[in-house]
XYZ file of C-alpha atoms in Angstrom:
405
model
C 158.697 106.151 65.127
C 158.840 109.073 67.498
C 157.918 112.582 66.459
C 158.719 115.499 68.698
C 155.809 117.823 69.184
C 155.506 120.934 71.322
C 152.465 121.702 73.351
C 150.804 124.787 74.620
C 152.710 127.471 76.528
C 152.865 126.618 80.173
C 152.739 129.476 82.664
C 154.947 128.264 85.469
C 153.467 130.685 87.996
C 150.015 129.258 87.352
C 151.226 125.733 87.990
C 152.797 126.877 91.253
C 149.455 128.456 92.163
C 147.797 125.138 91.397
C 150.263 123.416 93.706
C 149.197 125.736 96.535
C 145.541 125.087 95.675
C 146.001 121.304 95.914
C 147.872 121.612 99.195
C 145.027 123.642 100.686
C 142.495 121.145 99.316
C 144.314 118.152 100.738
C 144.972 119.649 104.187
C 141.329 119.599 105.412
C 141.089 115.942 104.414
C 144.259 115.155 106.330
C 142.902 116.916 109.419
C 139.685 114.869 109.202
C 141.633 111.642 108.917
C 143.907 112.550 111.854
C 140.907 113.364 114.033
C 139.103 110.100 113.291
C 142.052 107.870 114.030
C 142.886 109.806 117.216
C 146.347 111.073 116.216
C 147.697 113.812 118.409
C 151.006 115.627 118.472
C 151.350 115.761 114.661
C 151.326 118.789 112.412
C 148.479 118.449 109.875
C 150.029 117.884 106.451
C 149.278 116.155 103.233
C 152.383 114.016 103.699
C 150.697 111.566 106.065
C 150.901 108.290 104.218
C 151.997 106.407 107.390
C 148.747 107.401 109.080
C 146.728 106.104 106.155
C 148.773 102.913 106.182
C 147.991 102.298 109.774
C 144.328 102.957 109.284
C 143.986 100.877 106.142
C 145.820 97.990 107.756
C 143.553 97.901 110.757
C 140.429 98.215 108.654
C 141.417 95.314 106.459
C 142.110 92.914 109.295
C 139.014 94.023 111.175
C 140.818 95.242 114.267
C 139.413 98.167 116.204
C 141.138 101.439 115.475
C 143.771 102.333 118.068
C 144.707 105.700 119.473
C 147.968 106.512 117.751
C 150.293 108.472 119.977
C 153.365 110.266 118.735
C 155.608 107.654 120.382
C 154.095 104.867 118.295
C 154.020 106.774 115.053
C 157.360 105.801 113.538
C 157.101 102.099 114.338
C 153.523 101.881 113.105
C 154.450 103.673 109.930
C 157.172 101.153 109.163
C 154.956 98.209 110.062
C 152.078 99.247 107.832
C 153.887 101.050 104.988
C 153.560 97.956 102.803
C 149.942 97.612 103.745
C 149.072 100.853 101.965
C 150.785 99.653 98.827
C 148.580 96.559 98.943
C 145.414 98.479 99.771
C 144.394 99.644 96.305
C 141.388 101.747 95.444
C 139.368 98.646 94.485
C 139.752 97.270 98.005
C 138.895 100.583 99.629
C 135.855 101.011 97.353
C 134.560 97.683 98.620
C 134.897 99.059 102.174
C 132.697 102.121 101.606
C 130.153 102.408 104.378
C 132.134 100.240 106.790
C 134.011 103.199 108.259
C 133.557 106.957 108.042
C 137.118 107.590 106.945
C 137.076 105.477 103.768
C 135.745 108.327 101.618
C 138.385 110.648 103.032
C 141.163 108.169 102.171
C 139.940 107.759 98.629
C 139.646 111.532 98.194
C 143.138 111.974 99.606
C 144.606 109.447 97.198
C 142.901 111.100 94.229
C 144.205 114.548 95.140
C 147.665 113.294 96.056
C 147.958 111.546 92.677
C 146.851 114.630 90.808
C 149.410 116.701 92.647
C 152.373 114.330 92.290
C 151.681 113.448 88.654
C 150.405 116.670 87.094
C 151.688 119.461 89.329
C 155.053 118.254 90.634
C 155.608 116.171 87.485
C 154.889 118.933 84.940
C 156.976 121.500 86.792
C 159.983 119.275 86.197
C 159.601 119.259 82.419
C 159.017 122.944 81.600
C 161.591 123.770 78.911
C 163.691 126.913 78.708
C 161.194 128.400 76.252
C 158.461 128.111 78.914
C 156.668 125.346 77.055
C 156.200 121.646 77.610
C 157.421 119.387 74.796
C 156.122 115.838 74.498
C 157.049 112.886 72.273
C 154.408 111.247 70.092
C 154.898 107.526 69.470
C 153.264 106.057 66.398
C 153.797 102.339 67.021
C 153.450 101.875 70.774
C 149.746 101.061 71.010
C 147.895 97.989 69.734
C 144.953 100.119 68.659
C 147.020 102.305 66.339
C 146.478 105.467 68.333
C 149.343 107.862 68.956
C 150.740 107.784 72.471
C 152.386 110.638 74.297
C 155.423 110.307 76.584
C 157.976 112.386 78.464
C 155.539 113.696 79.622
C 152.215 112.052 78.791
C 149.888 114.880 77.820
C 147.043 112.626 76.699
C 145.919 111.607 80.169
C 145.279 115.002 81.715
C 142.131 114.125 83.677
C 138.810 115.643 82.528
C 136.156 113.555 84.265
C 136.421 115.332 87.622
C 136.130 119.046 88.314
C 139.489 119.289 90.006
C 141.204 117.245 87.335
C 139.710 119.232 84.463
C 140.862 122.473 86.087
C 144.405 121.410 85.197
C 143.623 122.334 81.626
C 143.197 125.959 82.688
C 146.949 126.075 83.349
C 147.864 125.343 79.734
C 147.697 128.598 77.802
C 148.380 129.934 74.325
C 151.137 132.397 73.567
C 150.397 136.129 73.778
C 148.071 137.309 70.983
C 147.056 133.717 70.303
C 144.272 131.370 71.315
C 143.807 127.640 71.273
C 141.306 126.101 68.839
C 140.090 122.720 70.025
C 138.081 120.372 67.789
C 136.791 116.991 69.046
C 135.085 114.217 67.110
C 131.627 113.468 68.450
C 131.031 109.757 69.159
C 133.387 108.709 66.411
C 133.618 105.044 67.475
C 129.847 104.635 67.385
C 129.748 106.322 63.981
C 132.417 103.918 62.742
C 130.433 101.019 64.204
C 127.318 102.201 62.301
C 129.277 102.335 59.050
C 131.100 98.993 59.407
C 128.039 97.112 60.649
C 125.753 98.851 58.141
C 123.004 98.779 60.748
C 120.064 100.685 59.306
C 118.645 101.883 62.628
C 121.980 103.285 63.781
C 122.780 104.887 60.430
C 119.346 106.529 60.379
C 119.765 107.878 63.881
C 123.107 109.506 63.135
C 122.127 110.914 59.788
C 118.974 112.393 61.319
C 121.219 114.051 63.927
C 119.306 112.324 66.728
C 120.789 111.841 70.189
C 122.111 108.296 69.720
C 121.894 107.410 73.407
C 118.274 108.613 73.708
C 117.466 106.774 70.490
C 119.046 103.593 71.848
C 117.171 103.919 75.150
C 113.898 104.345 73.260
C 114.607 101.196 71.255
C 115.821 99.090 74.192
C 113.067 100.174 76.605
C 110.397 100.207 73.863
C 109.041 103.714 74.369
C 108.946 107.051 72.529
C 112.140 109.140 72.898
C 110.087 111.847 74.643
C 109.579 109.514 77.646
C 113.217 108.460 78.002
C 114.493 109.520 81.415
C 118.080 110.653 82.152
C 118.636 107.355 83.981
C 117.472 105.353 80.944
C 119.772 107.385 78.718
C 122.687 106.751 81.065
C 122.119 103.010 80.912
C 121.745 103.083 77.119
C 125.001 105.061 76.850
C 126.806 102.364 78.857
C 125.395 99.698 76.547
C 126.326 101.668 73.414
C 129.943 102.063 74.392
C 130.177 98.706 76.133
C 129.082 96.802 73.039
C 132.096 98.175 71.163
C 134.326 96.540 73.747
C 132.464 93.259 73.853
C 131.034 93.929 77.325
C 129.244 91.084 79.075
C 126.197 91.119 81.367
C 128.256 90.962 84.552
C 130.523 93.893 83.666
C 127.593 95.974 82.461
C 125.682 95.264 85.651
C 128.670 96.566 87.640
C 128.914 99.693 85.498
C 125.287 100.755 85.764
C 124.270 99.233 89.093
C 121.657 96.679 88.019
C 121.341 92.942 88.342
C 123.149 90.641 85.940
C 119.800 89.420 84.615
C 118.651 92.988 83.919
C 121.984 93.842 82.229
C 121.701 90.726 80.101
C 118.242 91.784 79.025
C 119.527 95.211 78.004
C 122.243 93.650 75.836
C 119.810 91.234 74.180
C 117.288 94.004 73.516
C 120.092 96.145 72.067
C 121.294 93.417 69.722
C 117.689 92.614 68.659
C 117.185 96.292 67.812
C 120.540 96.804 66.107
C 120.738 93.471 64.308
C 123.455 94.744 62.030
C 125.717 95.145 65.041
C 125.012 91.567 66.118
C 125.876 90.362 62.613
C 129.051 92.431 62.570
C 130.187 90.961 65.907
C 129.549 87.378 64.795
C 131.189 87.750 61.373
C 134.209 89.613 62.791
C 134.944 86.893 65.328
C 134.513 84.229 62.632
C 136.962 86.099 60.347
C 139.540 86.305 63.158
C 139.192 82.608 63.884
C 139.737 81.725 60.226
C 142.630 84.101 59.491
C 144.315 84.685 62.867
C 144.166 88.453 62.474
C 141.730 91.327 62.259
C 142.020 94.599 60.329
C 140.757 98.155 60.263
C 138.704 99.699 57.480
C 141.970 100.895 55.914
C 143.600 97.470 55.975
C 145.877 97.883 59.013
C 146.151 94.437 60.591
C 146.449 93.223 64.165
C 147.534 89.637 64.740
C 145.271 87.689 67.093
C 147.061 84.536 68.298
C 144.817 84.654 71.388
C 141.850 83.538 69.332
C 143.444 80.059 68.950
C 144.529 79.621 72.578
C 143.583 76.562 74.560
C 142.753 78.826 77.487
C 139.080 79.837 77.413
C 139.724 83.182 79.110
C 142.403 84.106 76.565
C 140.111 83.076 73.711
C 137.339 85.303 75.079
C 139.819 88.131 75.290
C 140.757 87.520 71.651
C 137.087 87.669 70.651
C 136.634 90.991 72.395
C 139.739 92.362 70.646
C 138.426 91.081 67.312
C 135.165 92.957 67.802
C 136.803 96.136 69.061
C 139.883 96.555 66.830
C 138.064 97.397 63.565
C 136.154 100.106 65.459
C 138.782 101.658 67.682
C 141.552 101.049 65.133
C 139.586 102.708 62.324
C 138.850 105.697 64.586
C 142.618 105.941 65.235
C 143.293 105.854 61.482
C 140.714 108.581 60.865
C 142.194 111.041 63.383
C 145.638 110.534 61.807
C 144.216 111.230 58.347
C 142.550 114.339 59.770
C 145.862 115.492 61.267
C 147.594 115.232 57.883
C 144.762 117.120 56.149
C 144.750 119.891 58.751
C 148.527 120.283 58.574
C 148.472 120.496 54.777
C 145.581 122.957 54.812
C 147.307 125.254 57.284
C 150.428 125.149 55.128
C 148.511 125.664 51.862
C 146.723 128.734 53.201
C 150.039 130.090 54.541
C 148.723 130.509 58.067
C 150.867 131.068 61.148
C 148.614 128.717 63.144
C 150.032 125.316 63.891
C 148.749 121.968 65.078
C 150.287 121.384 68.487
C 148.507 118.456 70.156
C 146.408 115.377 69.465
C 144.539 113.734 72.328
C 142.667 110.640 71.133
C 139.758 112.143 69.114
C 140.753 115.762 69.712
C 143.014 118.138 67.771
C 144.346 121.433 69.183
C 145.713 124.262 67.065
C 147.433 127.389 68.392
C 146.366 130.324 66.248
C 146.937 134.100 66.160
C 143.790 136.055 67.002
C 143.325 137.326 63.445
C 143.297 133.747 62.106
C 140.842 132.251 64.596
C 137.730 132.118 62.454
C 139.599 130.775 59.463
C 141.273 128.084 61.559
C 137.995 127.067 63.241
C 136.365 126.646 59.840
C 139.173 124.634 58.227
C 139.660 122.451 61.291
C 136.016 121.345 61.339
C 135.914 121.017 57.565
C 138.989 118.809 57.316
C 138.015 116.627 60.268
C 134.466 116.062 59.110
C 135.650 115.257 55.592
C 138.694 113.205 56.529
C 136.914 110.091 55.173
C 133.510 109.333 53.679
C 131.302 107.000 55.761
C 127.680 105.954 55.629
C 127.098 108.380 58.480
C 128.222 111.971 58.903
C 131.341 112.649 60.904
C 130.792 115.477 63.374
C 133.439 117.642 65.055
C 132.658 120.156 67.815
C 134.964 123.152 67.946
C 135.755 125.817 70.520
C 138.480 128.364 71.201
C 139.902 130.194 74.192
C 143.026 131.487 75.849
C 143.438 128.286 77.864
C 142.862 124.632 77.068
C 139.952 124.609 79.489
C 138.331 127.664 77.841
C 138.742 126.103 74.386
C 137.206 122.735 75.335
């Protein structure tokens, strides 16, 4: 069902300041785009989608860029408006290097989306109490994770500097701070437990860097000699394996040949033979029973596994391998939420759990309760369930969501 939850206080003035910031960030990009395509007679603005439409359309059909005069602007905008809708980021990414303006268009789109979704969008849903209230849905996702709607507060971007700065605009109430605890590599830890792979279990319980350890195993060298690039590739393999990644997809992710990516996967599965066994046995179980289940017995039907379409069958196999891992991780965070809620109540604290974002829990706590809340949050999350490997939760606190992370 749906449970109403309320999030962190939102300072409206800060969001308005962010809106100004994005406008100033986008404007230089717009000016650069206008200069390259020869537009004159227009006021530089970030509302220039028609110009981008015209440019994208000409790039795609291979026609030389025209000089766009003010007289032609309206007609060209109508003619190419649909072209922009059809020119997605994937297409533009494939055009990198073919024209100097491609990077500018991609950057413009990224900033424009951030502004429209997270600045304009959030301003519309600030409640009378100055806070944003979201709805948590328990049955909307196939993986079992909670989803957040009206608005979605689980997809605030964190991978880019500009996106992550959005979190600075979510703040605790006066005399309070946010305590943020996040599971570390929970899906890989669940994989180690379910597969019972000795090498992976040993790495986690020795508190080794799992990606460096994997790189050392895959590239057959001491951990001391593993380079950052090797670790990056091993990390992609680690997380990709959980999703049933193939050699082609991995090669695209880490920028190597398909043959090299295939070798990485084979070396990985030779090293972590328990993972290989888990993958094979899980697919076999799904084929026999038509469903797969998490460690706690929550089932997901898999009719795709018996399809006559090979692509659909392969999809079903990937789901079969992933569901016990991702689904169990989803179950664990829910168990942790219940334990944290009960502990806060049992200790008669004013602090309250206000947000769950995938593997992350956020509590708003009065300043005098901070240390107590930090301790109990980590304790309850790390002891939510008992696995063959230790669960680890990293905790931080701060006035804003960004400071706490």
